[in-house]
Amino acid sequence: MKLSLLLAVLFVACSCVHDGKDCSKLISCKMPDKYCNKVDSVLSLMTLDEKIGQLNQYTGNWQATGPVVEDSTKVEQIKAGMVGSMLNIKSVKDTRELQEYAMQSRLRIPLIFGLDVIHGLRTIYPIPLGEAASFDLDLMNRTAAGAAKEASAQGVHWTFAPMVDVSRDARWGRVMEGAGEDTWYGAQVAKARVTGFQGNDLADTCTILACAKHFAAYGACIAGKDYNAVDVSEQLLQELYFPPFKAAVEAGVATFMNSFNEINGIPATGNVHIQRDILKGKWGFNGLTVSDWGSIGEMVVHGYVEDLKGAAAKAILAGCDMDMESRAYHLWLKELVDNGTVPEEYIDDAVRRVLLKKFELGLFDDPFKYCNEEREKNTVLSKELKDLSREAGVKSIVLIKNENEVLPLNKNPQSIALIGPLAKSQKDMLGFWANEGVVDEAVTVYEGMKEKFPLSKINYAEGYDLNTNELRLSEALNAARMSEVVIVAVGERATESGEAKSKADINVDKNQQQLVKELKKTGKKVIVLLMGGRPLIFNEMKAYADAILFTWWLGTEAGNAVADVVAGDYNPSAKLPMTFPAHIGQIPIYYNYKNTGRPGNKNVDYSCKYLDIDTEPAYPFGYGLSYSTFEISEMEVSDTLFTLSKPLEVSVKVKNTGKYKGKETVQLYIRDLVASITRPVKELRGFQQISLSPGEEKKIIFKLSKEELGFEQEGKGWVVEPGRFKIMIGSNSRDLLCKQVELIER
């Protein structure tokens, strides 16, 4: 008999009480009515040990994402109801086996299985930062849904994604996992990815729980060093780092993950202010929070608590519901409750949140609903998902340079020199956090080009050693001389960006840049495929490249996607979601900086600038070319003096002035010229993508309301202040048309 039926006799009629107390009045936020009685009924049956068990998450050790705690008693703990969740279990067979152990426990409470499904599970999509370059929210929603479909078919209930950290520092390796430097855009991406993973119903077996991470301000790590401390004002937290997380809550995200870092001296995992005051209080989040791997125990190393026992107390009181692999709750929560340090109500609050997700997933009705081997076989690496990966790949490639229209490549060149071991590397195409991506299933650039240009001779040469970057010029130059055009793949390796992959120097290796220069000396057209997971600096080679495509790491179909763009079967349309610096000394660099009292001016001595380098980036946020060209003109505003009684309309005309059909991403920025809190020189507040045939022209209209004109102010929330605004529209954050308007009170 199903456990839900066994428990049904214990359900009370909509009283929503536990131990005589209204559950909505406890620390927990209001439970949805349809689950309140069910959750409290299960809770009323549980011993304290069983409650604490629901707050423990252990790894299966198949693929650890942190230091593994060796424990041979995990199965026995599951059978005793002492484990609430497992992670790194990745197949129907293994999921079913462990769930069967859970069904031997006294109350038969099912396990939740979690996994880092960051940009796909077996079918790998572009790294998240690369996909963010598409500026295609529908695409990001669909790839998240595709990842959920495949992961759920393999028995996974919960992904630790999306990462919604805003970061302005390209040295931080985890920029590859987010949406870039802009908080407004990051919020839009967060909503798209959350709704993609979760769909409309968590009980749908094609959806999984999403997890907004890392809460909070992880991307503000000092000097770009992963796990480093964060020191920010409350205003900056509210204005810059919180909005994508708040957007995730508004999109119905099921779970949150705490960050490793401290914020102004208090580790996030033990931070009452961000977890209870903001997340569960002000924002009304009713999901569960989970620590990052071992972050509860790491509060000891931070120097915030004396020992693991103290860490357990700080974490549960602050609002961290589930302990991922610290064993702090398992070892110490019972004693902390027994001695009065932690009131049991705090335990009940956390357990309610865990049980709620299990009910919403439908696991109480059928613990094995995600254990269908036939579905697993038919879904994993299906043509549908591979086609989606290829679509995401072409839409993520950024055209940075294209002199004399060297691209797209003629479909029938007699010969093509393909240089660089990255062009034949399968592993690197998958990128960091590729999870179950199988190296042998990744399409290389070499394979993609052979398929796309069957009549052309592909003259391949390594050109440099993939591990040492030592040059192998002779074979590369020979290949170039016997070919019509040269394509050379350079950049980072996939393992050079990601978690624990911070770098002090983000210059492309000097030997790789020298290779490009030497290839150009052959007199051939040189097309550079620049690969990486973060903004890179490549000043030495860019003048020698006729065309540059920034290809990120595109996943399973990487080689086919690159070939599609090189051949012109897809006209590149992506835009940079982070500013690319021209010099390391500029970092951190971002488009939405604030003016000082002495704004930067290279011709003025006493201004905000460097003596030895320019302050301008190599490529601005939002930058990206097309094989076609676009003209944005005739900017108009509906009123120069306006109130908020109706939205302000801003329009421009967009014309395709080139010879290829293409897509332009028209971006709208604002500047509040005088405000009670100083505002950046520009802030993205909207974008529209428009496809146009050669010679075609269309008018597009943006509508600005209080949602676009305001800002978050500490203690006041979202405020919109009367005054003068600059409204700017263009193809990137630098090249903009501008109108000035004034918001008046009425």
XYZ file of C-alpha atoms in Angstrom:
746
model
C 0.000 0.000 0.000
C 1.280 3.506 -0.780
C 2.647 5.410 2.194
C 0.366 8.352 1.460
C -2.653 6.080 1.984
C -1.248 4.765 5.245
C -0.837 8.321 6.450
C -4.223 9.505 5.258
C -5.985 8.374 8.410
C -3.767 10.716 10.364
C -4.583 13.830 8.368
C -6.651 16.396 10.236
C -9.158 18.573 8.439
C -7.362 21.726 7.319
C -6.458 22.823 10.847
C -2.779 23.209 9.891
C -1.581 22.715 13.443
C 1.375 21.031 15.052
C 1.638 20.632 18.840
C -1.185 23.120 19.168
C 0.521 25.799 17.078
C -0.484 27.223 13.726
C 2.280 26.180 11.320
C 2.080 29.550 9.591
C 3.048 31.236 12.860
C 6.243 29.253 13.342
C 9.614 30.180 11.854
C 8.539 28.577 8.601
C 6.703 30.666 6.040
C 3.152 29.669 5.113
C 2.819 26.164 3.764
C 0.631 25.713 0.668
C -2.815 24.619 1.846
C -2.855 21.404 -0.197
C 0.262 20.136 1.572
C 0.088 21.697 5.031
C -1.859 18.894 6.688
C 0.103 16.194 4.927
C 3.456 17.626 5.925
C 2.442 18.180 9.533
C 0.933 14.716 9.779
C 4.183 13.093 8.718
C 6.111 15.390 11.031
C 3.937 14.396 13.983
C 4.967 10.759 13.514
C 8.686 11.438 13.498
C 11.164 11.038 16.310
C 13.799 13.717 16.771
C 16.402 11.378 15.247
C 14.220 10.871 12.160
C 13.666 14.600 11.833
C 17.383 15.271 11.929
C 17.878 12.491 9.398
C 15.814 14.404 6.856
C 18.323 17.250 7.082
C 21.331 15.127 6.103
C 22.546 14.886 2.521
C 25.275 12.398 1.628
C 27.179 11.805 -1.577
C 27.115 8.452 -3.288
C 30.881 8.771 -3.881
C 30.392 7.994 -7.585
C 31.346 11.547 -8.425
C 32.294 13.646 -5.442
C 32.214 17.422 -5.873
C 34.124 18.058 -2.678
C 36.215 16.287 -0.030
C 34.603 12.897 0.583
C 33.820 11.753 4.113
C 34.385 8.019 4.114
C 31.377 6.326 5.653
C 30.572 2.644 5.260
C 27.299 2.976 7.177
C 25.351 5.068 4.653
C 23.068 2.238 3.594
C 22.265 1.364 7.197
C 21.546 5.018 7.934
C 19.169 5.167 4.960
C 17.355 2.078 6.180
C 17.021 3.697 9.608
C 15.533 6.892 8.141
C 18.629 8.915 9.014
C 19.207 10.364 5.515
C 16.982 12.826 3.674
C 18.804 13.210 0.391
C 21.596 11.726 -1.695
C 23.651 13.413 -4.375
C 25.837 12.148 -7.205
C 23.562 9.182 -7.961
C 23.063 9.144 -11.713
C 21.089 6.229 -13.057
C 17.697 4.622 -12.670
C 19.347 1.444 -11.395
C 21.269 3.179 -8.607
C 18.382 5.475 -7.709
C 15.991 2.561 -7.370
C 18.446 0.585 -5.244
C 18.877 3.371 -2.709
C 15.185 4.307 -2.727
C 14.378 0.685 -1.900
C 16.616 1.000 1.143
C 14.681 4.120 2.186
C 11.439 2.154 1.873
C 12.750 -0.180 4.593
C 12.799 2.659 7.122
C 10.090 2.923 9.779
C 8.144 5.733 8.088
C 9.228 4.951 4.520
C 10.000 8.577 3.764
C 11.529 8.709 0.265
C 14.926 10.157 -0.573
C 15.492 13.145 -2.838
C 18.323 12.623 -5.331
C 20.348 15.707 -6.260
C 23.046 16.299 -8.857
C 24.996 19.156 -10.424
C 23.169 19.338 -13.748
C 24.770 22.640 -14.724
C 24.568 22.677 -18.521
C 23.219 19.245 -19.249
C 23.687 15.752 -17.874
C 24.594 13.396 -20.735
C 23.657 15.773 -23.561
C 25.830 18.804 -22.857
C 24.803 22.342 -23.803
C 27.057 25.411 -23.981
C 28.501 26.548 -20.673
C 26.006 28.906 -18.980
C 28.054 32.067 -19.633
C 28.306 31.131 -23.301
C 24.607 30.433 -23.511
C 23.934 33.780 -21.818
C 25.689 35.364 -24.800
C 22.742 34.280 -26.934
C 20.503 36.814 -25.158
C 17.777 34.307 -26.013
C 15.711 33.708 -22.871
C 13.460 31.204 -24.606
C 16.511 29.173 -25.629
C 17.823 29.143 -22.048
C 14.423 28.057 -20.821
C 14.351 25.208 -23.339
C 17.890 23.961 -22.621
C 17.110 23.915 -18.890
C 13.938 21.970 -19.683
C 15.943 19.610 -21.893
C 18.461 19.050 -19.121
C 15.611 18.404 -16.675
C 13.988 15.923 -19.030
C 17.199 13.948 -19.403
C 18.199 14.169 -15.735
C 14.771 13.131 -14.460
C 14.846 10.185 -16.858
C 18.026 9.091 -15.080
C 16.423 9.255 -11.652
C 17.519 12.763 -10.657
C 15.015 14.923 -8.730
C 17.056 18.032 -7.999
C 19.715 20.068 -9.768
C 22.101 22.464 -8.065
C 21.507 25.081 -10.735
C 21.137 27.761 -11.924
C 24.055 29.721 -10.560
C 22.778 33.292 -10.494
C 25.813 35.008 -8.981
C 26.665 38.353 -10.547
C 30.385 38.758 -11.140
C 32.445 41.597 -12.529
C 35.807 39.873 -12.208
C 36.961 37.656 -15.074
C 39.705 36.173 -12.907
C 37.045 34.235 -10.983
C 36.773 30.835 -12.630
C 33.096 30.394 -11.875
C 32.026 33.207 -14.161
C 31.575 30.380 -16.681
C 28.643 29.113 -14.622
C 26.556 32.290 -14.507
C 25.031 34.952 -16.744
C 27.758 37.572 -16.482
C 28.161 41.007 -14.987
C 24.716 42.582 -15.273
C 22.228 42.167 -12.434
C 19.115 43.021 -14.468
C 20.010 40.566 -17.212
C 21.022 38.023 -14.597
C 17.539 38.244 -13.103
C 15.920 37.559 -16.486
C 18.187 34.564 -17.065
C 17.490 33.260 -13.559
C 13.743 33.251 -14.215
C 14.179 31.571 -17.610
C 16.344 28.793 -16.240
C 14.284 28.189 -13.091
C 11.061 27.836 -15.058
C 12.865 25.637 -17.569
C 14.033 23.178 -14.929
C 10.782 23.183 -12.952
C 8.114 23.597 -15.619
C 4.571 24.201 -14.411
C 4.333 21.247 -12.053
C 7.056 19.657 -9.951
C 5.081 16.403 -9.984
C 5.659 16.167 -13.748
C 8.324 13.496 -14.196
C 10.035 15.607 -16.864
C 10.840 18.371 -14.376
C 13.268 18.663 -11.487
C 13.789 20.978 -8.527
C 15.951 23.989 -9.364
C 18.397 25.534 -6.915
C 19.395 29.209 -6.947
C 23.017 29.452 -5.896
C 25.180 30.678 -4.246
C 23.428 32.827 -1.683
C 24.912 35.350 -1.576
C 27.499 37.601 -3.258
C 29.820 34.692 -4.075
C 30.750 36.464 -7.309
C 32.103 39.414 -5.323
C 35.006 37.360 -3.939
C 37.936 39.665 -3.281
C 40.585 39.606 -6.052
C 38.539 37.030 -7.959
C 39.854 34.200 -5.762
C 37.333 31.411 -5.370
C 35.927 30.982 -1.843
C 37.470 34.301 -0.782
C 35.815 36.722 1.628
C 33.292 39.286 0.411
C 33.145 42.807 1.812
C 30.183 44.773 0.447
C 27.761 47.349 1.730
C 24.147 46.455 2.416
C 23.169 48.806 -0.411
C 25.342 46.906 -2.890
C 23.938 43.579 -1.714
C 20.388 44.810 -2.235
C 21.070 46.557 -5.518
C 23.577 44.357 -7.317
C 23.828 40.862 -5.869
C 20.335 40.075 -4.545
C 18.067 40.811 -7.561
C 18.734 37.572 -9.513
C 18.021 35.573 -6.347
C 14.837 37.516 -5.701
C 13.816 36.910 -9.318
C 14.390 33.195 -8.776
C 12.062 33.279 -5.757
C 9.431 35.099 -7.797
C 9.784 32.396 -10.464
C 9.006 29.765 -7.815
C 12.462 28.269 -7.354
C 12.243 25.256 -5.057
C 15.601 25.455 -3.311
C 18.528 27.739 -2.472
C 22.172 26.875 -1.851
C 24.331 28.891 0.503
C 27.670 30.242 -0.638
C 31.087 29.400 0.774
C 32.117 32.982 1.389
C 31.668 35.204 4.368
C 29.815 38.473 3.936
C 31.104 41.346 6.031
C 32.605 38.944 8.534
C 29.814 36.349 8.798
C 29.874 33.139 6.719
C 26.816 32.889 4.484
C 25.865 29.462 5.843
C 25.526 30.917 9.341
C 24.180 34.295 8.287
C 20.802 35.017 9.892
C 20.377 38.279 8.000
C 20.477 36.853 4.488
C 18.708 33.554 5.230
C 16.010 34.349 7.772
C 15.600 38.116 7.511
C 15.819 38.436 3.724
C 15.192 35.085 2.033
C 12.658 33.430 4.318
C 11.349 36.642 5.827
C 11.146 39.592 3.454
C 10.949 37.476 0.284
C 8.683 34.778 1.748
C 10.666 31.850 0.367
C 8.973 28.576 1.352
C 11.497 26.205 -0.201
C 14.484 24.603 1.415
C 18.041 25.833 1.732
C 21.041 23.544 1.488
C 24.625 24.204 2.423
C 27.280 24.002 -0.239
C 29.564 20.996 0.074
C 30.923 21.049 3.627
C 30.248 24.757 4.136
C 28.734 24.228 7.588
C 31.940 22.617 8.814
C 34.032 25.240 7.066
C 32.711 27.877 9.455
C 35.218 26.432 11.916
C 38.064 27.218 9.498
C 36.620 30.701 8.941
C 37.137 31.263 12.655
C 33.458 31.959 13.226
C 32.826 29.007 15.559
C 34.972 26.851 17.804
C 34.014 23.438 16.479
C 31.591 21.420 14.358
C 29.040 21.442 17.151
C 29.034 25.228 17.185
C 28.807 25.248 13.399
C 25.709 23.032 13.484
C 24.017 25.407 15.916
C 24.866 28.525 13.918
C 23.726 26.985 10.626
C 20.328 25.652 11.747
C 19.490 28.812 13.707
C 20.468 30.944 10.695
C 18.123 28.987 8.426
C 20.280 26.400 6.625
C 17.848 23.483 6.319
C 20.021 20.711 4.901
C 23.643 19.804 5.553
C 25.552 18.714 2.454
C 28.398 16.484 3.586
C 29.531 18.248 6.777
C 27.968 15.627 9.087
C 27.395 18.500 11.519
C 23.661 17.934 11.843
C 24.034 14.158 11.987
C 26.550 14.371 14.819
C 25.347 17.296 16.903
C 21.768 18.478 16.342
C 20.178 16.043 18.786
C 22.472 17.128 21.618
C 21.900 20.784 20.730
C 18.134 20.279 20.989
C 18.401 18.245 24.179
C 20.505 20.901 25.929
C 18.225 23.730 24.782
C 20.709 25.449 22.471
C 18.449 24.826 19.468
C 14.666 24.851 20.013
C 13.038 21.896 18.271
C 10.816 24.315 16.367
C 13.862 25.183 14.241
C 14.304 21.526 13.371
C 10.602 21.229 12.554
C 10.806 24.278 10.304
C 13.622 22.734 8.265
C 11.990 19.293 8.104
C 8.721 20.804 6.875
C 10.547 22.377 3.978
C 12.197 19.077 3.028
C 8.959 17.116 3.295
C 7.103 19.727 1.263
C 9.441 19.211 -1.694
C 9.016 15.455 -1.473
C 5.243 15.837 -1.565
C 5.430 18.316 -4.444
C 7.577 15.886 -6.423
C 4.980 13.180 -5.830
C 7.492 10.889 -4.133
C 5.151 9.970 -1.294
C 2.648 8.695 -3.847
C 5.281 6.818 -5.825
C 8.889 6.795 -4.575
C 9.971 5.105 -7.827
C 8.208 7.412 -10.298
C 11.583 8.545 -11.684
C 12.864 4.989 -12.080
C 11.721 4.004 -15.559
C 14.551 2.290 -17.415
C 12.729 2.378 -20.749
C 12.261 6.125 -20.479
C 15.907 6.492 -19.513
C 16.981 4.573 -22.598
C 14.754 6.584 -24.961
C 15.574 10.013 -23.516
C 19.303 10.075 -22.852
C 21.242 11.646 -25.736
C 18.133 11.639 -27.930
C 18.137 13.369 -31.300
C 15.774 15.991 -29.908
C 18.243 16.947 -27.182
C 21.286 16.833 -29.476
C 19.497 19.124 -31.943
C 18.770 21.497 -29.073
C 22.439 21.429 -28.069
C 23.444 22.327 -31.626
C 20.926 25.174 -31.747
C 22.213 26.518 -28.437
C 25.759 26.240 -29.736
C 25.283 28.342 -32.851
C 23.345 30.968 -30.914
C 26.126 31.283 -28.323
C 29.055 32.007 -30.679
C 30.149 35.656 -30.664
C 31.633 37.182 -33.817
C 34.255 39.598 -32.506
C 35.996 40.538 -35.736
C 35.355 40.009 -39.454
C 37.593 42.112 -41.681
C 36.798 42.212 -45.378
C 33.972 39.713 -44.831
C 36.324 36.741 -44.664
C 33.418 34.932 -42.999
C 31.219 33.142 -43.848
C 33.525 30.738 -45.597
C 32.867 29.772 -49.173
C 31.120 26.399 -49.165
C 33.594 24.867 -51.614
C 37.169 25.903 -50.823
C 39.611 23.385 -52.255
C 41.551 23.231 -48.983
C 41.336 24.439 -45.412
C 44.182 24.480 -42.901
C 42.822 23.559 -39.488
C 45.422 24.305 -36.834
C 45.499 23.634 -33.121
C 44.873 20.571 -30.941
C 41.759 22.220 -29.472
C 40.202 21.626 -32.892
C 40.483 17.872 -32.256
C 39.856 17.838 -28.514
C 36.605 16.176 -27.489
C 37.025 16.629 -23.763
C 37.486 20.372 -23.990
C 34.385 20.833 -26.133
C 32.260 19.718 -23.181
C 33.558 22.412 -20.838
C 33.725 22.385 -17.056
C 30.799 20.859 -15.094
C 30.014 18.524 -17.978
C 28.902 15.865 -15.486
C 27.887 12.715 -17.383
C 28.948 14.083 -20.757
C 30.830 11.310 -22.539
C 34.022 12.506 -24.187
C 33.669 10.140 -27.146
C 30.211 11.567 -27.905
C 31.419 15.162 -28.273
C 31.722 16.410 -31.852
C 35.076 18.098 -32.446
C 35.649 21.085 -34.688
C 37.669 18.821 -36.972
C 34.737 16.404 -37.309
C 32.263 19.243 -37.771
C 34.350 20.829 -40.513
C 34.858 17.512 -42.317
C 31.101 16.979 -42.305
C 30.303 20.548 -43.369
C 32.933 20.773 -46.132
C 33.042 17.259 -47.654
C 34.614 18.462 -50.905
C 37.412 20.385 -49.199
C 40.733 18.913 -48.149
C 41.258 19.565 -44.438
C 44.969 19.989 -43.750
C 45.270 19.513 -40.013
C 48.313 20.378 -37.906
C 48.702 20.674 -34.160
C 50.684 23.923 -34.110
C 51.278 23.764 -30.355
C 51.341 21.198 -27.588
C 47.987 21.073 -25.816
C 49.529 20.638 -22.377
C 52.643 22.827 -22.532
C 51.664 25.278 -25.313
C 55.097 24.725 -26.844
C 55.021 25.768 -30.493
C 55.177 23.309 -33.378
C 55.463 25.857 -36.128
C 56.876 23.839 -39.013
C 53.890 21.556 -39.542
C 51.434 24.408 -38.966
C 53.088 26.662 -41.532
C 53.241 23.849 -44.065
C 49.523 23.188 -43.634
C 48.789 26.886 -44.046
C 50.864 27.266 -47.205
C 49.053 24.405 -48.963
C 45.591 25.717 -48.062
C 43.299 28.479 -49.258
C 42.336 29.659 -45.796
C 43.575 29.049 -42.261
C 41.407 28.294 -39.228
C 43.261 28.152 -35.922
C 41.820 27.160 -32.547
C 43.416 28.767 -29.498
C 42.469 29.777 -25.967
C 41.963 28.137 -22.612
C 41.378 24.500 -21.910
C 38.040 23.582 -20.366
C 39.769 22.813 -17.066
C 41.081 26.386 -16.847
C 37.687 27.840 -15.960
C 35.173 26.655 -13.402
C 35.152 26.037 -9.668
C 38.553 26.531 -8.001
C 39.883 27.784 -11.355
C 40.668 31.414 -10.568
C 43.530 32.909 -12.579
C 45.714 35.960 -12.032
C 46.516 36.157 -15.745
C 43.728 35.776 -18.294
C 45.897 36.496 -21.325
C 45.795 33.883 -24.043
C 49.095 32.002 -23.928
C 51.844 33.996 -25.635
C 52.893 31.044 -27.816
C 49.361 30.557 -29.078
C 49.204 34.255 -29.941
C 52.587 33.975 -31.653
C 51.223 31.069 -33.708
C 48.473 33.311 -35.074
C 51.037 35.960 -36.009
C 53.249 33.425 -37.788
C 50.324 31.927 -39.685
C 49.356 35.381 -40.933
C 52.853 35.819 -42.386
C 52.004 33.104 -44.929
C 49.716 35.630 -46.596
C 46.598 33.537 -46.061
C 43.359 34.664 -44.450
C 43.425 33.620 -40.806
C 40.247 32.818 -38.887
C 40.659 32.408 -35.127
C 38.385 30.205 -33.055
C 38.934 31.558 -29.556
C 37.821 29.087 -26.885
C 37.340 29.700 -23.192
C 35.034 29.979 -20.235
C 35.661 33.593 -19.307
C 36.639 36.909 -20.911
C 40.180 36.638 -22.276
C 42.864 39.119 -23.311
C 44.521 38.580 -26.698
C 46.051 41.906 -27.713
C 49.114 40.415 -29.422
C 47.216 38.360 -31.970
C 44.020 40.242 -32.727
C 45.573 42.511 -35.373
C 46.818 39.399 -37.214
C 43.438 37.662 -37.312
C 41.112 38.450 -40.184
C 38.182 37.053 -38.216
C 37.682 36.024 -34.594
C 34.855 33.851 -33.300
C 34.578 33.453 -29.536
C 33.229 29.925 -29.215
C 33.264 29.312 -25.440
C 32.716 25.578 -24.723
C 29.638 24.537 -26.642
C 28.958 20.990 -25.484
C 28.099 17.742 -27.223
C 27.449 19.331 -30.626
C 30.273 21.893 -30.409
C 32.023 20.985 -33.659
C 28.826 20.990 -35.681
C 27.787 24.344 -34.198
C 31.141 25.934 -35.051
C 31.002 24.546 -38.582
C 27.450 25.863 -39.031
C 28.607 29.373 -38.175
C 31.835 29.227 -40.184
C 29.880 28.110 -43.252
C 27.197 30.746 -42.774
C 24.376 28.271 -42.206
C 23.791 30.326 -39.075
C 24.582 34.028 -39.015
C 26.158 34.755 -35.602
C 23.984 36.866 -33.329
C 25.435 36.480 -29.822
C 26.592 39.353 -27.626
C 29.167 39.437 -24.849
C 27.555 39.082 -21.396
C 30.752 40.351 -19.768
C 33.114 43.179 -20.600
C 36.392 41.964 -22.121
C 39.319 43.860 -20.595
C 42.214 45.180 -22.667
C 44.663 44.804 -19.770
C 44.802 42.725 -16.601
C 45.237 45.902 -14.593
C 41.705 47.006 -15.536
C 40.096 44.102 -13.685
C 37.462 44.266 -12.334
C 35.966 46.121 -15.285
C 32.274 46.485 -16.114
C 30.078 48.763 -18.140
C 27.747 49.982 -15.356
C 30.333 51.784 -13.266
C 29.596 54.974 -11.352
C 31.000 58.398 -12.065
C 33.300 59.876 -9.479
C 33.608 63.573 -8.715
C 36.434 63.514 -11.219
C 35.268 61.241 -14.057
C 37.820 59.420 -16.186
C 39.350 61.578 -18.911
C 42.638 60.683 -20.561
C 43.329 64.361 -21.261
C 42.801 65.541 -17.694
C 45.491 64.856 -15.089
C 43.221 64.773 -12.051
C 40.658 62.257 -13.190
C 39.734 58.618 -12.547
C 42.183 56.852 -14.871
C 45.474 54.971 -15.171
C 48.762 56.620 -16.072
C 50.066 53.698 -18.096
C 47.036 52.092 -19.781
C 43.744 53.178 -21.258
C 40.586 52.784 -19.205
C 38.505 51.540 -22.127
C 37.910 47.792 -22.471
C 38.850 45.736 -25.483
C 35.180 44.885 -26.107
C 32.204 46.297 -24.208
C 29.328 44.450 -22.594
C 26.699 43.604 -25.211
C 29.175 43.617 -28.095
C 28.889 41.176 -30.956
C 28.959 41.371 -34.752
C 26.965 39.706 -37.516
C 27.789 38.695 -41.068
C 25.334 41.405 -41.924
C 25.294 45.011 -40.703
C 22.518 46.860 -38.929
C 21.627 50.506 -38.646
C 19.735 51.718 -35.573
C 18.250 55.171 -36.110
C 15.386 57.612 -35.571
C 15.134 57.250 -31.817
C 11.915 58.739 -30.481
C 10.268 59.080 -27.065
C 6.535 59.433 -26.502
C 7.065 62.325 -24.054
C 10.017 64.303 -22.806
C 8.020 65.158 -19.668
C 6.097 62.201 -18.303
C 4.494 60.661 -15.246
C 4.156 57.034 -14.224
C 0.445 57.029 -15.014
C 1.344 55.188 -18.210
C 4.579 53.658 -19.539
C 7.009 55.851 -21.441
C 7.386 54.550 -25.003
C 10.781 54.657 -26.692
C 11.207 53.579 -30.293
C 13.941 53.137 -32.882
C 14.120 51.916 -36.435
C 16.382 48.971 -37.195
C 17.532 48.273 -40.740
C 19.561 45.412 -42.150
C 22.108 47.236 -44.328
C 24.070 44.110 -45.240
C 23.604 41.229 -47.626
C 22.676 38.413 -45.247
C 19.581 37.768 -43.236
C 20.490 38.257 -39.613
C 19.396 38.939 -36.058
C 20.262 42.025 -34.035
C 19.887 42.378 -30.277
C 18.790 45.949 -29.653
C 19.651 47.013 -26.115
C 18.080 49.732 -23.970
C 19.963 51.426 -21.154
C 18.959 54.149 -18.722
C 20.746 56.611 -16.496
C 19.085 58.338 -13.580
C 21.034 61.600 -13.642
C 20.336 62.742 -10.070
C 19.233 60.351 -7.353
C 19.300 59.946 -3.579
C 21.663 57.011 -4.166
C 24.152 57.683 -6.952
C 23.412 55.669 -10.066
C 25.677 54.027 -12.659
C 26.471 55.793 -15.920
C 24.174 53.309 -17.643
C 22.054 50.304 -16.699
C 20.556 47.704 -19.007
C 16.782 47.748 -18.702
C 15.592 45.940 -21.786
C 16.512 44.245 -25.040
C 14.720 42.953 -28.090
C 15.959 40.575 -30.763
C 14.828 41.254 -34.288
C 15.450 39.199 -37.452
C 15.688 41.131 -40.705
C 16.308 40.265 -44.328
C 18.733 42.399 -46.368
C 17.285 45.870 -46.839
C 14.419 45.211 -44.431
C 13.597 47.839 -41.795
C 11.337 47.628 -38.751
C 10.373 49.878 -35.887
C 10.634 48.454 -32.391
C 9.139 49.934 -29.240
C 10.270 49.686 -25.632
C 7.960 50.556 -22.743
C 9.445 51.944 -19.550
C 7.549 51.834 -16.268
C 8.533 51.970 -12.617
C 9.966 48.458 -13.003
C 12.623 49.772 -15.381
C 13.209 53.271 -13.974
C 13.738 52.496 -10.312
C 16.389 50.978 -8.117
C 16.634 48.989 -4.911
C 17.375 51.133 -1.881
C 18.322 49.740 1.504
C 15.408 49.984 3.915
C 12.986 51.288 1.290
C 12.765 48.582 -1.339
C 12.155 49.526 -4.973
C 12.055 53.300 -5.396
C 11.461 55.521 -8.414
C 12.439 59.152 -7.999
C 11.301 62.070 -10.148
C 13.992 63.749 -12.194
C 15.956 63.617 -15.414
C 16.843 60.368 -17.145
C 18.985 59.508 -20.132
C 17.467 56.807 -22.299
C 20.002 55.058 -24.530
C 19.510 52.454 -27.274
C 22.076 50.647 -29.375
C 23.758 47.419 -30.396
C 26.019 47.302 -27.332
C 26.685 49.245 -24.137
C 29.111 51.623 -25.895
C 27.515 52.564 -29.208
C 24.257 54.209 -28.250
C 21.679 56.746 -29.353
C 20.465 58.969 -26.526
C 17.428 61.017 -25.507
C 16.846 62.889 -22.269
C 13.480 62.803 -20.531
C 12.115 63.979 -17.202
C 9.868 62.115 -14.810
C 7.613 64.519 -12.949
C 5.414 63.961 -9.920
C 1.688 64.357 -10.382
